[in-house]
Coordinates of C-alpha atoms in Angstrom, one line a residue:
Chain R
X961 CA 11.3 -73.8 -20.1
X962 CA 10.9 -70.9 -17.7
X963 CA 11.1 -67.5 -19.0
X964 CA 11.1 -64.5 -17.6
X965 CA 10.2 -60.9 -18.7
X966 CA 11.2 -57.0 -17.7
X967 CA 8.8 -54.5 -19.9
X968 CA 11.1 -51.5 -18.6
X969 CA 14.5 -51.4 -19.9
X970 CA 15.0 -47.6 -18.1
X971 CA 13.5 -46.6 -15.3
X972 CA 14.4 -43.2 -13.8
X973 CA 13.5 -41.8 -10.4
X974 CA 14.4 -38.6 -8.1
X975 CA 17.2 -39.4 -5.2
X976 CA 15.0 -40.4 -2.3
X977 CA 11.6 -40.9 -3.8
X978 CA 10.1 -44.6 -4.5
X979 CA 10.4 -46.4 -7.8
X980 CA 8.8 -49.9 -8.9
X981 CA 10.7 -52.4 -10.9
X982 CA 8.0 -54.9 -13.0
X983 CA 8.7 -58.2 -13.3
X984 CA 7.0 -61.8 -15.1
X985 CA 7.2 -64.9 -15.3
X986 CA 6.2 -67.9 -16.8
X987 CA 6.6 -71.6 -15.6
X988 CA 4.9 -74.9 -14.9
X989 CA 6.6 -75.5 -11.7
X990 CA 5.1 -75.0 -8.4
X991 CA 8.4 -74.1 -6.6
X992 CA 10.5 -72.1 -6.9
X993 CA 12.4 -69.1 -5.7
X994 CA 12.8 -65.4 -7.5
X995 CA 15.6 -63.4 -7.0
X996 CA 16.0 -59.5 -7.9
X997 CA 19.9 -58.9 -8.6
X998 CA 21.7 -55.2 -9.1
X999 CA 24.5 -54.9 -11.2
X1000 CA 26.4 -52.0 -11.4
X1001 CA 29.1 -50.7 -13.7
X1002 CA 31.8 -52.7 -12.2
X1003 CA 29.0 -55.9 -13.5
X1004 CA 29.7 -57.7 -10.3
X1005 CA 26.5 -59.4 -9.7
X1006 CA 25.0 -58.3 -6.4
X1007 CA 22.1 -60.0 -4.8
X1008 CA 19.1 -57.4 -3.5
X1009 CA 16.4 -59.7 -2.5
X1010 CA 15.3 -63.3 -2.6
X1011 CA 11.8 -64.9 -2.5
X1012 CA 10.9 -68.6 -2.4
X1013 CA 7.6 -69.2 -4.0
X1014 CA 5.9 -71.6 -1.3
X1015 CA 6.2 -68.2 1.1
X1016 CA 2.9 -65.9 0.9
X1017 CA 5.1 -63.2 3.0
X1018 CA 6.6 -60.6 0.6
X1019 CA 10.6 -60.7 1.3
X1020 CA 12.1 -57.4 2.7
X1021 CA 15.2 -56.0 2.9
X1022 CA 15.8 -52.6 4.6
X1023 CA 14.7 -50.1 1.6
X1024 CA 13.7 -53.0 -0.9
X1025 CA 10.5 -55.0 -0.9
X1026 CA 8.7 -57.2 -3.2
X1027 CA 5.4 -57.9 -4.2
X1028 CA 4.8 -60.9 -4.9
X1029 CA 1.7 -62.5 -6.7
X1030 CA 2.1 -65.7 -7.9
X1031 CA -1.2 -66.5 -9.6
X1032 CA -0.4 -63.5 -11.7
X1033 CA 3.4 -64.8 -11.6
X1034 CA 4.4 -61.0 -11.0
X1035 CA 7.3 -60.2 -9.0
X1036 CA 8.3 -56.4 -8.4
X1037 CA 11.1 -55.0 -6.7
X1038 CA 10.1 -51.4 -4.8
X1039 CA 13.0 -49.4 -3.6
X1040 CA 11.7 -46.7 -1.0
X1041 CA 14.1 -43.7 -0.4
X1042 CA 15.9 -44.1 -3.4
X1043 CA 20.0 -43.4 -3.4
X1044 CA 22.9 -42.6 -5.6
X1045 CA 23.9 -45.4 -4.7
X1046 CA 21.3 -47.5 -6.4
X1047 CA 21.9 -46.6 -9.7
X1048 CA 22.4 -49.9 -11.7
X1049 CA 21.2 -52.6 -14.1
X1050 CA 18.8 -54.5 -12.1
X1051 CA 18.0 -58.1 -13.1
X1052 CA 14.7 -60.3 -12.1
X1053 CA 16.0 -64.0 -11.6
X1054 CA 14.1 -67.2 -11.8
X1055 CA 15.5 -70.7 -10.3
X1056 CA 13.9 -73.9 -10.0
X1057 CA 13.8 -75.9 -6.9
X1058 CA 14.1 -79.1 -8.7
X1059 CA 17.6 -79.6 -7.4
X1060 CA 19.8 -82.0 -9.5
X1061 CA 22.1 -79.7 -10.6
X1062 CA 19.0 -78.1 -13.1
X1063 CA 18.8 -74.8 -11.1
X1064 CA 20.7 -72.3 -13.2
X1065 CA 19.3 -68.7 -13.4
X1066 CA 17.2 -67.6 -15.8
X1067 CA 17.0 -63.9 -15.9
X1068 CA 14.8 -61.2 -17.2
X1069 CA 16.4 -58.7 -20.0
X1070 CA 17.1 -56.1 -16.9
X1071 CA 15.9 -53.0 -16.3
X1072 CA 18.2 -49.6 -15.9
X1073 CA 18.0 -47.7 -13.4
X1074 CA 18.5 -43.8 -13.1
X1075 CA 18.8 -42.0 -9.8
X1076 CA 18.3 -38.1 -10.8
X1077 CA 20.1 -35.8 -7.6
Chain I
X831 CA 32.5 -65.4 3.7
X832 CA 31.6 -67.2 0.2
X833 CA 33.8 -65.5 -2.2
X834 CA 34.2 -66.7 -5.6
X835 CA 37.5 -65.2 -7.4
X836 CA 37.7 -65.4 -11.6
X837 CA 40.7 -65.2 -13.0
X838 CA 41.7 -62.9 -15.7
X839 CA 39.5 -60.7 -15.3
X840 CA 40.3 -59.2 -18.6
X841 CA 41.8 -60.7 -21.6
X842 CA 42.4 -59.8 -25.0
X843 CA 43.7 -62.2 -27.6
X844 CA 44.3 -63.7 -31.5
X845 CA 41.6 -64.9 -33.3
X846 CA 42.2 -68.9 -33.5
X847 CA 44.1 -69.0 -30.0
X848 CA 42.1 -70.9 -26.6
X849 CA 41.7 -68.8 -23.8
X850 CA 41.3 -70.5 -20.3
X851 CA 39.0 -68.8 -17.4
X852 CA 39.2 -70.2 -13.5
X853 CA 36.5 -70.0 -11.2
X854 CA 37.1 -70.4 -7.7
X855 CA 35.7 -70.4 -4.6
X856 CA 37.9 -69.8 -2.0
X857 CA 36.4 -70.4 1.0
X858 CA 33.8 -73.2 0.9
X859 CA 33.4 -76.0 -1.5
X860 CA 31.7 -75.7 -4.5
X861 CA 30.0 -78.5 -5.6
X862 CA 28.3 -77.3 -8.6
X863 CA 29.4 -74.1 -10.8
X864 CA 27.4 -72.4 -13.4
X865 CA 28.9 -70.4 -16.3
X866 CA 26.9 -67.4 -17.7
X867 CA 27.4 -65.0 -20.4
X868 CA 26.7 -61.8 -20.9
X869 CA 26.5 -59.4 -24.5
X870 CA 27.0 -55.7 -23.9
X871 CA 23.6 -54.3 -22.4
X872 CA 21.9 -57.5 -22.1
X873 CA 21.1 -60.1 -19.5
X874 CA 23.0 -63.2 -18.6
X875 CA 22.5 -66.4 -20.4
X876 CA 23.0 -69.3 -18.8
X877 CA 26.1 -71.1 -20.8
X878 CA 26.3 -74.8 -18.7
X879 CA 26.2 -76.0 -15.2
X880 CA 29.2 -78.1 -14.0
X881 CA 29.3 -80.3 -11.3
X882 CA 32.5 -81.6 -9.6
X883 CA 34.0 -85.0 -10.9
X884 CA 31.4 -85.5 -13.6
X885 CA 30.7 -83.7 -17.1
X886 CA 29.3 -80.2 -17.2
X887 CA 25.6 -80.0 -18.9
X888 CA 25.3 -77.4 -21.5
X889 CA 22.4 -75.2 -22.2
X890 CA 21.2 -75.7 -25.7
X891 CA 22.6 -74.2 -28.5
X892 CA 26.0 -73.6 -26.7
X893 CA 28.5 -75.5 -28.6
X894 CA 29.9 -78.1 -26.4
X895 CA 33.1 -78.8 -28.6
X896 CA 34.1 -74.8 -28.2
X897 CA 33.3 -74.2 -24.5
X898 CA 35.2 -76.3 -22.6
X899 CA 34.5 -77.2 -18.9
X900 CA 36.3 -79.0 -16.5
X901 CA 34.9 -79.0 -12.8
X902 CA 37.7 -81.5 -11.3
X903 CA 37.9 -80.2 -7.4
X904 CA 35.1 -78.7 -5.2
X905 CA 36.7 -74.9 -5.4
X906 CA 37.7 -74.9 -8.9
X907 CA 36.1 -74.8 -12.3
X908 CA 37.5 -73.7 -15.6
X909 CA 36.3 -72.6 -19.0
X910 CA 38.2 -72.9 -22.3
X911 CA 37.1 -71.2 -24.7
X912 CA 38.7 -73.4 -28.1
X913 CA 39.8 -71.4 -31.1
X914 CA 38.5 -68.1 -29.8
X915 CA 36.7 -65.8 -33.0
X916 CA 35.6 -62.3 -32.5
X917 CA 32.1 -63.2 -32.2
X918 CA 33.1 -65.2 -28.8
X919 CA 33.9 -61.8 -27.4
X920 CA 31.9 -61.4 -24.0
X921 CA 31.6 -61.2 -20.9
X922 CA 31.9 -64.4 -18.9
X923 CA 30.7 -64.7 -14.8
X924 CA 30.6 -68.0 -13.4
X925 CA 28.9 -68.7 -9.9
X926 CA 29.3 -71.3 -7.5
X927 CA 27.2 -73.1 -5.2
X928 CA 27.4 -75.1 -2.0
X929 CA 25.9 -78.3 -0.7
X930 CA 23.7 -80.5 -2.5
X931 CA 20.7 -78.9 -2.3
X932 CA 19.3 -76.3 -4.7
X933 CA 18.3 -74.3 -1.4
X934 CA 21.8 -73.1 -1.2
X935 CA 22.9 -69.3 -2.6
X936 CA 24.9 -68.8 -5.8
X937 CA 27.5 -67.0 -5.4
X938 CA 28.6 -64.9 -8.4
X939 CA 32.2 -64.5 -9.9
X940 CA 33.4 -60.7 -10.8
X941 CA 33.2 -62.0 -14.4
X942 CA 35.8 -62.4 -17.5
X943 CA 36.0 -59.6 -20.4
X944 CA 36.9 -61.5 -23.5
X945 CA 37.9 -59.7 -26.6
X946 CA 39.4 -61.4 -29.8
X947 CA 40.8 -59.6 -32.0

């Protein structure tokens, strides 16, 4: 079974400097695809950023990045410029590629995030 | 486009009665849903995965007998919870995915807030 771990349940960063969510994982599988997943107080689920595991290229989008190592099977989530806005529970997500219907998330405890003005 | 509406979105009920949740997805067909659950302050567990026309896989330890799933059209899947006790108070989020393969996006529900009095 896969498993995945955040070590920092609160995080807490000034508005428009750059914080680092950590992430871990641990599975047997060679492919696979990690997901980072923000939800806010209304706990609708919102996708951020998505990474498939056969990919070397760290996925980007706009003010999020990831750093992906998966020998270490690490997977962080930097926000740059950080924003009121972003303020929320944020959730690392791990899904196999096996297909056959076994490709439920498993996510990580989340971590919360502050955003100070 | 890929919107997946859950309906109540709030419910609050006797201890003993079933309480039925819908999942849809309302503009593409969903041939497999998963159902997740969610304690206050902690992550999402996954609860089952359901694909359409044939019987919904449960995770283990999530009693098949008191969460009930029927997944018997490609934009609808329901949960029933049977003989509802306090301690099934929760918050519910299904998600929904296209297509066959487990390259395609789940697409998250706005969730269910149980509470049983």
């Amino acid at each position: 079974a896969q498993t995945v771990t955040q070590s920092q349940p609160e995080m807490s960063v000034q508005e428009a400097e750059t914080v680092t969510l950590s992430c871990t994982y641990d599975t047997s599988e060679s492919d696979y695809y990690l997901f980072w997943y923000k939800q806010p107080p209304s706990r609708q689920m919102i996708l951020v950023i998505r990474q498939e595991a056969y990919k070397q290229q760290n996925a980007t989008e706009n003010r999020f990045s990831v750093n992906f190592q998966k020998a270490a099977k690490s997977f962080s989530l930097k926000i740059s410029d950080s924003q009121l806005g972003d303020a929320a529970m944020y959730f690392c997500a791990y899904r196999s590629r096996r297909g056959g219907g076994a490709d439920g998330l498993t996510f990580g405890k989340g971590t919360h995030l502050i955003i100070q003005p | 486009g890929a919107v997946v509406s859950q309906h109540p979105s709030w419910v609050i009920c006797k201890s003993g009665t079933s309480v039925k949740i819908e999942c849809r997805s309302l503009d593409f067909q969903a041939t497999t849903m998963f159902w997740y659950r969610q304690f206050p302050k902690q992550s999402l567990m996954l609860m089952a995965t359901s694909n359409e026309g044939s019987k919904a896989t449960y995770e283990q330890g999530v009693e098949k007998d008191k969460f009930l799933i029927n997944h018997a059209s490609l934009t609808l899947s329901t949960l029933t919870v049977t003989s509802a006790h306090p301690e099934d108070s929760s918050f519910y989020i299904c998600s929904a995915r296209t297509g066959l393969g487990s390259n395609q996006p789940q697409h998250f529900g706005d969730g269910t807030r149980l509470s049983i009095l």
